[in-house]
Amino acid sequence: MNREFRADLHCHTTCSDGTFSPAEIIALAKQKGLQGLSITDHDTINAYTEAVPLAQAEDILLLSGVEFSAMHQDISVHILGYSFRLDSSIIRDFCQKHNERRIDRNRVILKLLAAQNIDISEADLHEHPEIKQSIGRPHIALAMVRKGYVVSIQDAFNRYLGDKKACYYPGESFSIEETLDTIHQANGLAMIAHPHLLDNPKILRDLLEMPFDGLEGYYARFNMDQQKRWLKIADHRGWMVTGGSDFHGAIKPSSSLGSSWVDLSLFTPLYERFKANNNLSQ
Ligand code: AMP
Ligand code: ZN
Ligand code: FE
Ligand code: FE
């Protein structure tokens, strides 16, 4: 058997703002022929409870992952964490703090929408009862579409919810330093997610001086020049390279699971560390 090894290290489930449940993601990964996977929900690792036994049954190597939201000088930065212990109380407590921050922030956003005669209640955001964490702007946008206030999720962001729009409220936030420290305390590895979205050169310079372990060098929506640039930056710094599709299901139909991936040579060091941290033998 000499099948090419592919692992998608960036996707979202219904535990954050994806539209596929953890079980559906595992089934889809199998169907796509992926041998490795990491689920990187925003600010939560809840998907792993359901996903771990299913991945095992399907012979998919599932690597611990998360995508944390951080702020640096009023700019939002996404940080991918990998290989940490799944029972780490440090990671779980941090996810809990994020959840509280989101609840407080969403309440303010709903009030700002109400001031514009847009009536969205907290109950409207809980369409999927299994979602208990990481409710955010995409869920608010979806409720606005459902209730006919906007024509699409993008319309909701463009008119009301996007950064600096009338109904956006950032609320409490966590710094990059605090996020890196949390991931490292759980013996995990921290990567700059989709670095091409950091279009501010000063912010990028700052990040490249921080103790990241790597960056996302393979991303479905990069062009070839962008890819070369990020691989070169990682190589220059001796950083690891990760990659994935950032699959969200129907909420962002532009990228499908497995449309971006890493091979065995990039997956192995991450997975070895995950196994050592989680006392797994194979
Ligand atoms: P939140 O974590 O609640 O602040 O929501 C952030 C998510 O909303 C991001 O991960 C994106 O998926 C989405 N998002 C942010 N800004 C925009 C935008 N201008 N247009 C469309 N989606 C956006
Ligand atoms: Zn998302
Ligand atoms: Fe992201
Ligand atoms: Fe993502």
Coordinates of N, CA and C in Angstrom, one line a residue, residues 22-217:
P22 N -18.9 17.2 14.4 CA -17.7 16.4 14.5 C -17.8 15.0 13.8
A23 N -18.9 14.3 14.0 CA -19.1 13.0 13.3 C -19.1 13.2 11.8
E24 N -19.8 14.2 11.3 CA -19.8 14.4 9.9 C -18.5 14.8 9.3
I25 N -17.7 15.5 10.1 CA -16.3 15.9 9.6 C -15.5 14.7 9.4
I26 N -15.5 13.8 10.4 CA -14.7 12.5 10.4 C -15.2 11.7 9.2
A27 N -16.5 11.6 9.0 CA -17.0 10.8 7.8 C -16.6 11.4 6.5
L28 N -16.6 12.7 6.4 CA -16.2 13.4 5.2 C -14.7 13.2 5.0
A29 N -13.9 13.3 6.1 CA -12.4 13.1 5.9 C -12.2 11.7 5.3
K30 N -12.9 10.7 5.8 CA -12.7 9.4 5.4 C -13.1 9.3 3.9
Q31 N -14.2 9.9 3.5 CA -14.7 9.9 2.2 C -13.7 10.6 1.2
K32 N -13.0 11.6 1.7 CA -12.0 12.3 0.9 C -10.7 11.6 0.8
G33 N -10.5 10.6 1.6 CA -9.3 9.8 1.6 C -8.2 10.5 2.4
L34 N -8.5 11.3 3.4 CA -7.5 12.0 4.2 C -7.1 10.9 5.3
Q35 N -5.8 10.9 5.5 CA -5.3 9.9 6.6 C -5.0 10.7 7.9
G36 N -4.9 12.0 7.8 CA -4.7 12.8 9.0 C -5.6 14.0 9.1
L37 N -5.9 14.4 10.3 CA -6.9 15.5 10.4 C -6.6 16.3 11.7
S38 N -6.8 17.6 11.7 CA -6.9 18.3 13.0 C -8.1 19.2 12.9
I39 N -8.9 19.1 14.0 CA -10.1 20.0 14.0 C -9.7 21.2 14.8
T40 N -9.9 22.4 14.2 CA -9.4 23.6 14.8 C -10.5 24.6 15.0
D41 N -11.4 24.3 15.9 CA -12.6 25.1 16.1 C -12.1 26.4 16.8
H42 N -12.8 27.5 16.6 CA -12.5 28.8 17.3 C -12.7 28.7 18.8
D43 N -11.6 28.8 19.5 CA -11.7 29.0 21.0 C -12.3 27.8 21.7
T44 N -12.4 26.6 21.1 CA -13.0 25.5 21.9 C -12.4 24.2 21.3
I45 N -12.3 23.2 22.2 CA -11.9 21.8 21.8 C -13.0 20.8 22.1
N46 N -14.2 21.3 22.2 CA -15.3 20.4 22.5 C -15.5 19.3 21.5
A47 N -15.1 19.6 20.2 CA -15.4 18.6 19.2 C -14.7 17.2 19.4
Y48 N -13.6 17.3 20.2 CA -12.8 16.1 20.4 C -13.5 15.0 21.1
T49 N -14.4 15.3 22.0 CA -15.1 14.3 22.8 C -15.7 13.3 21.8
E50 N -16.4 13.8 20.8 CA -17.1 13.0 19.9 C -16.2 12.5 18.8
A51 N -15.2 13.3 18.4 CA -14.4 13.0 17.2 C -13.3 11.9 17.5
V52 N -12.7 11.9 18.7 CA -11.6 11.0 19.0 C -12.0 9.5 18.7
P53 N -13.1 9.0 19.3 CA -13.4 7.6 19.1 C -13.8 7.3 17.6
L54 N -14.4 8.2 17.0 CA -14.9 8.0 15.6 C -13.7 8.0 14.6
A55 N -12.7 8.9 14.9 CA -11.5 8.9 14.1 C -10.7 7.6 14.2
Q56 N -10.7 7.1 15.5 CA -10.0 5.9 15.7 C -10.7 4.7 14.9
A57 N -12.0 4.7 15.0 CA -12.7 3.6 14.3 C -12.5 3.7 12.8
E58 N -12.3 4.9 12.3 CA -12.1 5.1 10.8 C -10.7 5.1 10.4
D59 N -9.8 4.9 11.4 CA -8.3 4.8 11.0 C -7.8 6.2 10.6
I60 N -8.3 7.2 11.1 CA -7.8 8.6 10.7 C -7.0 9.1 11.9
L61 N -5.8 9.6 11.6 CA -4.9 10.1 12.7 C -5.4 11.5 13.0
L62 N -6.0 11.6 14.2 CA -6.6 12.9 14.6 C -5.7 13.6 15.6
L63 N -5.2 14.8 15.2 CA -4.3 15.6 16.0 C -5.0 16.7 16.8
S64 N -4.7 16.9 18.0 CA -5.4 17.9 18.8 C -5.1 19.3 18.1
G65 N -6.1 20.1 18.1 CA -6.0 21.4 17.5 C -7.0 22.4 18.0
V66 N -6.7 23.7 17.8 CA -7.7 24.8 18.2 C -7.2 26.0 17.4
E67 N -8.2 26.9 17.2 CA -7.8 28.2 16.6 C -8.2 29.3 17.5
F68 N -7.2 29.9 18.2 CA -7.5 30.9 19.2 C -7.6 32.3 18.5
S69 N -8.5 33.1 19.0 CA -8.6 34.5 18.6 C -7.8 35.4 19.5
A70 N -6.9 36.2 19.0 CA -6.1 37.1 19.8 C -6.2 38.5 19.2
M71 N -5.8 39.5 20.0 CA -5.7 40.9 19.5 C -4.3 41.4 19.7
H72 N -3.9 42.1 18.7 CA -2.6 42.8 18.8 C -2.7 44.2 18.2
Q73 N -2.6 45.2 19.1 CA -2.8 46.6 18.7 C -4.1 46.8 17.8
D74 N -5.2 46.3 18.4 CA -6.6 46.4 17.8 C -6.7 45.6 16.5
I75 N -5.8 44.8 16.2 CA -5.9 43.9 15.0 C -6.2 42.5 15.5
S76 N -7.1 41.9 14.8 CA -7.5 40.5 15.2 C -6.5 39.5 14.5
V77 N -5.9 38.6 15.3 CA -4.9 37.6 14.8 C -5.4 36.3 15.3
H78 N -5.4 35.3 14.3 CA -5.8 33.9 14.6 C -4.5 33.1 14.8
I79 N -4.5 32.3 15.9 CA -3.4 31.5 16.3 C -3.8 30.0 16.3
L80 N -3.1 29.2 15.6 CA -3.5 27.7 15.6 C -2.6 27.1 16.7
G81 N -3.2 26.3 17.6 CA -2.5 25.5 18.5 C -2.6 24.0 18.2
Y82 N -1.5 23.3 18.3 CA -1.6 21.8 17.9 C -0.8 21.0 19.0
S83 N -1.2 19.7 19.0 CA -0.4 18.7 19.7 C -0.5 18.7 21.2
F84 N -1.2 19.7 21.8 CA -1.3 19.8 23.2 C -2.1 18.6 23.8
R85 N -2.0 18.5 25.1 CA -2.8 17.4 25.8 C -4.3 17.7 25.7
L86 N -5.1 16.8 25.3 CA -6.5 17.1 25.2 C -7.2 17.2 26.5
D87 N -6.6 16.7 27.6 CA -7.2 16.9 28.9 C -6.5 18.0 29.7
S88 N -5.8 18.9 29.0 CA -5.1 20.0 29.6 C -6.0 21.0 30.2
S89 N -5.9 21.2 31.5 CA -6.8 22.1 32.2 C -6.5 23.6 31.8
I90 N -5.2 23.8 31.4 CA -4.8 25.1 31.0 C -5.5 25.5 29.7
I91 N -5.6 24.6 28.7 CA -6.3 24.9 27.5 C -7.8 25.0 27.8
R92 N -8.3 24.1 28.6 CA -9.8 24.1 28.8 C -10.2 25.4 29.5
D93 N -9.4 25.8 30.5 CA -9.7 27.0 31.2 C -9.7 28.2 30.3
F94 N -8.7 28.2 29.4 CA -8.6 29.3 28.4 C -9.8 29.4 27.5
C95 N -10.2 28.2 27.0 CA -11.4 28.1 26.2 C -12.6 28.6 27.0
Q96 N -12.7 28.3 28.2 CA -13.8 28.8 29.1 C -13.8 30.3 29.2
K97 N -12.6 30.9 29.3 CA -12.5 32.3 29.4 C -13.0 33.0 28.1
H98 N -12.6 32.3 27.0 CA -13.0 32.8 25.7 C -14.6 32.8 25.6
N99 N -15.1 31.7 26.1 CA -16.6 31.5 26.0 C -17.3 32.6 26.8
E100 N -16.8 32.9 27.9 CA -17.4 34.0 28.7 C -17.2 35.4 28.0
R101 N -16.1 35.6 27.4 CA -15.8 36.8 26.7 C -16.9 36.9 25.5
R102 N -17.1 35.8 24.8 CA -18.0 35.8 23.7 C -19.5 36.1 24.2
I103 N -19.9 35.5 25.3 CA -21.2 35.7 25.8 C -21.4 37.2 26.1
D104 N -20.5 37.8 26.8 CA -20.6 39.2 27.1 C -20.6 40.1 25.8
R105 N -19.7 39.8 24.9 CA -19.6 40.6 23.7 C -20.9 40.5 22.8
N106 N -21.4 39.2 22.7 CA -22.6 39.0 21.9 C -23.8 39.8 22.4
R107 N -23.9 39.9 23.7 CA -25.0 40.7 24.3 C -24.9 42.1 23.9
V108 N -23.7 42.7 23.9 CA -23.6 44.1 23.5 C -23.9 44.2 22.0
I109 N -23.5 43.3 21.2 CA -23.7 43.4 19.7 C -25.2 43.3 19.5
L110 N -26.0 42.4 20.2 CA -27.4 42.3 20.0 C -28.1 43.6 20.4
K111 N -27.6 44.3 21.4 CA -28.2 45.6 21.8 C -27.9 46.6 20.7
L112 N -26.7 46.6 20.1 CA -26.4 47.6 19.0 C -27.3 47.3 17.8
L113 N -27.6 46.0 17.6 CA -28.5 45.7 16.4 C -29.9 46.1 16.8
A114 N -30.3 46.0 18.0 CA -31.7 46.4 18.4 C -31.8 47.9 18.2
A115 N -30.8 48.6 18.4 CA -30.8 50.1 18.2 C -31.0 50.4 16.7
Q116 N -30.8 49.5 15.9 CA -31.0 49.6 14.4 C -32.3 48.9 14.0
N117 N -33.1 48.6 15.0 CA -34.4 47.9 14.8 C -34.2 46.5 14.2
I118 N -33.1 45.9 14.5 CA -32.9 44.5 14.1 C -33.0 43.6 15.4
D119 N -34.0 42.8 15.4 CA -34.4 42.1 16.6 C -33.9 40.7 16.5
I120 N -32.7 40.4 17.2 CA -32.1 39.1 17.3 C -32.0 38.8 18.8
S121 N -32.5 37.7 19.2 CA -32.4 37.3 20.6 C -31.3 36.3 20.8
E122 N -30.9 36.1 22.1 CA -29.9 35.1 22.3 C -30.4 33.7 21.9
A123 N -31.7 33.4 22.0 CA -32.2 32.1 21.6 C -32.0 31.9 20.1
D124 N -32.1 33.0 19.3 CA -31.9 32.9 17.9 C -30.5 32.4 17.5
L125 N -29.6 32.6 18.4 CA -28.2 32.2 18.1 C -27.9 30.7 18.4
H126 N -28.9 30.1 19.1 CA -28.7 28.7 19.5 C -29.6 27.8 18.7
E127 N -29.4 27.9 17.4 CA -30.3 27.1 16.5 C -29.9 25.6 16.6
H128 N -28.6 25.4 16.8 CA -28.1 24.0 17.0 C -27.9 23.8 18.5
P129 N -28.8 23.1 19.2 CA -28.7 23.0 20.6 C -27.4 22.3 21.1
E130 N -26.7 21.6 20.2 CA -25.5 20.9 20.7 C -24.3 21.9 20.8
I131 N -24.5 23.1 20.2 CA -23.4 24.1 20.3 C -23.5 24.8 21.6
K132 N -22.4 24.6 22.4 CA -22.5 25.2 23.7 C -21.4 26.3 23.9
Q133 N -20.4 26.3 23.0 CA -19.3 27.3 23.1 C -19.1 28.0 21.8
S134 N -18.4 29.1 21.8 CA -17.9 29.8 20.6 C -19.0 30.3 19.7
I135 N -20.0 30.8 20.3 CA -21.0 31.5 19.5 C -20.4 32.9 19.1
G136 N -20.5 33.2 17.8 CA -19.8 34.5 17.4 C -20.6 35.2 16.3
R137 N -19.9 36.1 15.7 CA -20.5 36.9 14.7 C -21.1 36.1 13.5
P138 N -20.5 35.0 13.1 CA -21.1 34.2 12.0 C -22.5 33.7 12.4
H139 N -22.7 33.3 13.7 CA -24.0 32.8 14.1 C -25.0 34.0 14.1
I140 N -24.6 35.2 14.5 CA -25.4 36.4 14.5 C -25.8 36.7 13.1
A141 N -24.8 36.6 12.2 CA -25.1 36.9 10.8 C -26.1 35.9 10.2
L142 N -26.0 34.7 10.6 CA -26.9 33.6 10.1 C -28.3 33.9 10.6
A143 N -28.5 34.3 11.8 CA -29.8 34.6 12.4 C -30.4 35.8 11.7
M144 N -29.5 36.8 11.3 CA -30.0 38.0 10.6 C -30.5 37.6 9.2
V145 N -29.8 36.6 8.5 CA -30.3 36.1 7.2 C -31.6 35.4 7.4
R146 N -31.7 34.5 8.4 CA -32.9 33.7 8.6 C -34.1 34.6 8.9
K147 N -33.9 35.7 9.6 CA -35.0 36.6 9.9 C -35.3 37.7 8.8
G148 N -34.5 37.6 7.8 CA -34.8 38.5 6.6 C -34.2 39.9 6.7
Y149 N -33.3 40.2 7.7 CA -32.8 41.5 7.8 C -31.7 41.8 6.8
V150 N -31.0 40.8 6.3 CA -29.9 40.9 5.3 C -30.1 39.8 4.3
V151 N -29.4 39.9 3.2 CA -29.6 38.9 2.1 C -28.6 37.7 2.3
S152 N -27.5 38.0 2.9 CA -26.4 37.0 3.1 C -25.6 37.3 4.3
I153 N -24.8 36.3 4.7 CA -23.8 36.5 5.8 C -22.9 37.6 5.5
Q154 N -22.4 37.6 4.2 CA -21.5 38.7 3.8 C -22.2 40.1 3.9
D155 N -23.4 40.1 3.6 CA -24.2 41.4 3.7 C -24.2 41.8 5.1
A156 N -24.4 40.9 6.0 CA -24.5 41.2 7.5 C -23.2 41.8 8.0
F157 N -22.1 41.2 7.5 CA -20.7 41.7 7.9 C -20.5 43.1 7.2
N158 N -20.8 43.2 6.0 CA -20.5 44.4 5.3 C -21.3 45.6 5.9
R159 N -22.5 45.4 6.3 CA -23.4 46.5 6.8 C -23.3 46.7 8.3
Y160 N -23.2 45.6 9.0 CA -23.3 45.7 10.5 C -22.2 45.2 11.3
L161 N -21.7 44.0 11.0 CA -20.9 43.2 11.9 C -19.4 43.2 11.7
G162 N -19.0 43.7 10.5 CA -17.6 43.7 10.2 C -16.8 44.6 11.2
D163 N -15.5 44.3 11.3 CA -14.7 45.2 12.2 C -14.9 46.6 11.8
K164 N -15.2 47.4 12.8 CA -15.4 48.9 12.7 C -16.8 49.3 12.1
K165 N -17.6 48.3 11.8 CA -19.0 48.7 11.4 C -19.9 49.0 12.6
A166 N -21.1 49.5 12.4 CA -21.9 50.1 13.4 C -22.2 49.2 14.6
C167 N -22.4 47.9 14.3 CA -22.8 47.0 15.4 C -21.7 46.1 15.8
Y168 N -20.5 46.4 15.5 CA -19.3 45.6 16.0 C -18.9 46.1 17.3
Y169 N -18.6 45.2 18.2 CA -18.1 45.5 19.5 C -17.0 44.5 19.8
P170 N -15.8 44.8 20.0 CA -14.7 43.8 20.2 C -14.8 43.2 21.6
G171 N -15.2 44.0 22.6 CA -15.2 43.4 24.0 C -13.8 43.1 24.5
E172 N -13.8 42.2 25.5 CA -12.6 41.8 26.1 C -11.8 41.0 25.0
S173 N -10.4 41.0 25.2 CA -9.7 40.2 24.2 C -8.4 39.7 25.0
F174 N -7.8 38.7 24.3 CA -6.6 38.2 24.9 C -5.4 38.5 24.0
S175 N -4.2 38.7 24.5 CA -3.1 39.1 23.7 C -2.5 37.8 23.1
I176 N -1.6 38.1 22.1 CA -0.9 37.0 21.4 C 0.0 36.3 22.5
E177 N 0.7 37.2 23.3 CA 1.7 36.6 24.2 C 1.0 35.6 25.2
E178 N -0.2 36.1 25.7 CA -0.9 35.2 26.6 C -1.4 33.9 25.9
T179 N -1.8 34.0 24.7 CA -2.2 32.8 23.9 C -1.1 31.9 23.7
L180 N 0.1 32.4 23.3 CA 1.3 31.5 23.0 C 1.7 30.9 24.3
D181 N 1.6 31.6 25.4 CA 2.0 31.1 26.7 C 1.1 29.9 27.1
T182 N -0.2 30.1 26.9 CA -1.2 29.0 27.2 C -0.9 27.8 26.4
I183 N -0.7 27.9 25.1 CA -0.4 26.8 24.2 C 0.9 26.1 24.7
H184 N 1.9 26.9 25.0 CA 3.2 26.3 25.3 C 3.1 25.6 26.7
Q185 N 2.4 26.2 27.6 CA 2.2 25.5 28.9 C 1.6 24.2 28.8
A186 N 0.7 24.0 27.8 CA 0.1 22.7 27.6 C 0.9 21.8 26.7
N187 N 2.2 22.2 26.5 CA 3.2 21.5 25.7 C 2.7 21.4 24.2
G188 N 2.0 22.4 23.8 CA 1.5 22.4 22.4 C 2.4 23.3 21.6
L189 N 2.1 23.4 20.3 CA 2.9 24.2 19.3 C 1.9 25.2 18.7
A190 N 2.5 26.5 18.5 CA 1.6 27.6 18.1 C 2.1 28.1 16.8
M191 N 1.1 28.3 15.9 CA 1.3 28.7 14.5 C 0.5 29.9 14.1
I192 N 1.1 30.8 13.3 CA 0.3 31.9 12.8 C -0.6 31.3 11.7
A193 N -1.9 31.5 11.9 CA -2.9 31.1 11.0 C -3.0 32.0 9.8
H194 N -3.4 31.5 8.6 CA -3.5 32.2 7.4 C -2.8 33.6 7.4
P195 N -1.5 33.5 7.4 CA -0.7 34.7 7.5 C -0.9 35.8 6.5
H196 N -1.4 35.4 5.3 CA -1.6 36.4 4.2 C -2.7 37.4 4.6
L197 N -3.5 37.1 5.6 CA -4.6 38.0 6.0 C -4.0 39.1 6.8
L198 N -2.8 39.0 7.3 CA -2.2 40.1 8.1 C -1.6 41.1 7.1
D199 N -2.4 42.0 6.6 CA -1.9 42.8 5.5 C -1.2 44.1 6.0
N200 N -1.1 44.2 7.4 CA -0.4 45.3 8.0 C 1.1 44.9 8.2
P201 N 2.1 45.5 7.5 CA 3.5 45.1 7.6 C 4.0 45.2 9.0
K202 N 3.6 46.2 9.8 CA 4.1 46.4 11.1 C 3.6 45.2 12.1
I203 N 2.4 44.8 11.9 CA 1.8 43.7 12.7 C 2.6 42.4 12.4
L204 N 2.8 42.2 11.1 CA 3.5 41.0 10.7 C 5.0 41.0 11.2
R205 N 5.6 42.2 11.2 CA 7.0 42.2 11.7 C 7.0 41.9 13.2
D206 N 6.0 42.4 13.9 CA 5.9 42.1 15.4 C 5.7 40.6 15.6
L207 N 4.8 40.0 14.8 CA 4.5 38.6 15.0 C 5.8 37.7 14.7
L208 N 6.5 38.1 13.7 CA 7.7 37.3 13.3 C 8.8 37.3 14.4
E209 N 8.7 38.3 15.3 CA 9.6 38.3 16.4 C 9.1 37.6 17.7
M210 N 7.9 37.1 17.6 CA 7.3 36.4 18.8 C 7.6 34.9 18.8
P211 N 7.5 34.3 19.9 CA 7.8 32.9 20.0 C 6.8 31.9 19.4
F212 N 6.5 32.1 18.2 CA 5.7 31.1 17.4 C 6.6 29.9 17.1
D213 N 5.9 28.8 16.8 CA 6.7 27.6 16.4 C 6.6 27.4 14.9
G214 N 5.7 28.1 14.2 CA 5.6 28.0 12.8 C 4.5 28.8 12.3
L215 N 4.2 28.6 11.0 CA 3.1 29.3 10.4 C 2.4 28.4 9.4
E216 N 1.2 28.8 9.0 CA 0.4 28.1 8.1 C 0.8 28.4 6.7
G217 N 1.6 27.5 6.1 CA 2.2 27.8 4.8 C 1.5 27.2 3.6

